[in-house]
Amino acid sequence: MKNSPAAKPAKSQAIRSSVGEKLFQAINIVIFVLLGLTTVFPFLNLIAKSFSSEAAVVSGMVTLFPIDFQVGTYKYVASSSMFLNAFMVSVTVTVIGSFLALFMTTLAAYPLSKPRLRGRKFFILMYLFTMLFSGGLIPTYLLIHSLGLIDKLPVLFLPFMISVYNMLIIKSYFESLPEGLEESAKIDGASNMTILVRIVLPLSLPVLATITLFYAVQFWNDYFTSLLYINSSSLKPLQLYLKELFVSSTDTFLRDNVEANLNVSPQSIQAASIMLATLPILLVYPFLQKYFVKGVLIGSVKG
Amino acid sequence: MRESTAPEAVPVPVKRGRGSYLRQLGSDVAKDWDLYIALIPGIAFLLLFKYAPMYGIIIAFKDFNIFDGLAASPWVGWEHFEKLFSSESFLHVFRNTLVISVYKILFLFPLPIVIAILLNELRNMAFKRTVQTVIYLPHFLSWVIVSGLFLDMLSTNGGIVNKIIVALGGEPIRFFLDNSIFRTVLVSSAGWKETGWNTIIYLAALAGIDPGLYEAARIDGANKWKQIIHITLPGLIPIILLMFILRLGSVLEAGTEQILVMYNPSVYNVADVIGTYVYRIGLGEQNYSFTTAVGVFESVVAFILILSGNALARKFFGRGIW
């Protein structure tokens, strides 16, 4: 974030900071504290529930802090073979998918970032058009069907190898690099691909990190694709598993499993599952945040 | 895109025939042959996963049968589209889509703008950054997780919101089952998830406003409110417009993924939108041709909305998306 415009008036504010101005600042801070709490509260509530005993959860006593602290819920979820399997499917799809998508997207973006490329305009329009118009759900389903991808793992990542939006972000980042770098490498006899790998990519790490995060989040969070194309339970990713868990909360599915084992409520199981499914994102998010804000800005504020 | 025309024109000398143009083209392509190779996987991906389904749209004009395949199924012309506009259930779903979408635009479009303006006024940078980190976060959660969080908070069985309502002397509300309130749940959960994230673009635009303007206004005695009205808002107008055009293009989308995880048969009446309808009727009942026609209708409307929004923006503000 560029903070300079906000920082500058702050100095002159010392000269005339009226009562109204101070009041405004105070109210503003209160608003954002409340807003922040609104965002964080559902998580705190959920964490508290996941660590509380069945009696406390069922009687609705848990708000911000766990009551009758227990970790049985997490033990149960982490040892559930269905959860673990779904988790592994999601990890596999996320890792393979993000890597391939980053590769494909970068490879597509690089030629299009060269103004000298003949037919560049046409190729870019080909990409842009797919942002404005699509075949829709049923034709896409029929395509996947005829490709024989129904109920196969690759269906969870192959159709998402290039997001046009991400491609445009990378492309405009490439365009912002100084031309001289390429020219001097050319004189030394480097080919376009050598320049990409040896010079351009190392300089583009921030934007590549951003796009990797975007792809990883997309693959990790996707449930719709698996809802459409996956039937066998061994290929169900985490999000689909969770969705079924919420729907079946009152079903025998949970009651049998839970009541037989420990004194933990289905709600706590759901809470713990949500937390475990969100954990990977919560872990990488703070580290990548400084990159993605920049990345989004590069992609959006041009022109 | 605009700059691409100039360099292309340069290498072709003025008075030469078609043959030399082709020769020039050939040598330009040959010089960058590896760039063209690099283009191939992306274009192949586009053709297979984006353009092939567009070709598949022809089943909207056929009586598609999965055993006969795309080519062999008989043509029926506009029959499915005629059926669509006389279908009671489609019109109902269409109305739902518009209502939910309009609610979302009405309540959720201005919110990030207001929050970005307020956020921009925060003087304490550490606090500002913390707030940003926190409010961006929900964007990174899946709809499944968000619906799980809301199901939990809004449940009648120990949900925190209903506990508060009861403590204040009210009756517990069945948020996910009540036809009169389910749309509110949809709009507010969408707001919870995306409002923070949507401020990014406005914050970027705010960072681009010349601080000198504020200095000058301050010297002229403009208070905070006047500064916002006369400097901040006009500075944001182009980007607000741009975002609005983009938003218009997805009016018929209305949040299919969100609704699909959150709704249930008891609220189909108010929450079934075009996307969920296509999913249920199309794949559930394998009514392929008819629901493809529904999908085509949605895509075409979206396409027209974006094009005309862009044309209007160009006409009145001299600036569009392209």
XYZ file of C-alpha atoms in Angstrom, chain A residues 104 107-108 111 123 127 162, chain B residues 33-47:
22
model
C 1.022 -22.237 -18.311
C 4.302 -19.053 -20.713
C 1.174 -17.502 -22.228
C 4.961 -13.582 -25.752
C -4.227 -13.371 -29.527
C -8.168 -14.307 -24.351
C -5.018 -20.231 -17.317
C 9.933 -18.405 -33.457
C 10.335 -19.459 -29.825
C 7.810 -16.848 -28.696
C 5.288 -18.379 -31.083
C 6.012 -21.845 -29.739
C 5.383 -20.482 -26.257
C 1.983 -19.203 -27.380
C 0.800 -22.642 -28.451
C -0.067 -24.269 -25.087
C -2.134 -21.258 -24.027
C -4.018 -21.060 -27.307
C -4.601 -24.818 -27.245
C -5.993 -24.468 -23.727
C -8.309 -21.666 -24.848
C -9.590 -23.610 -27.824
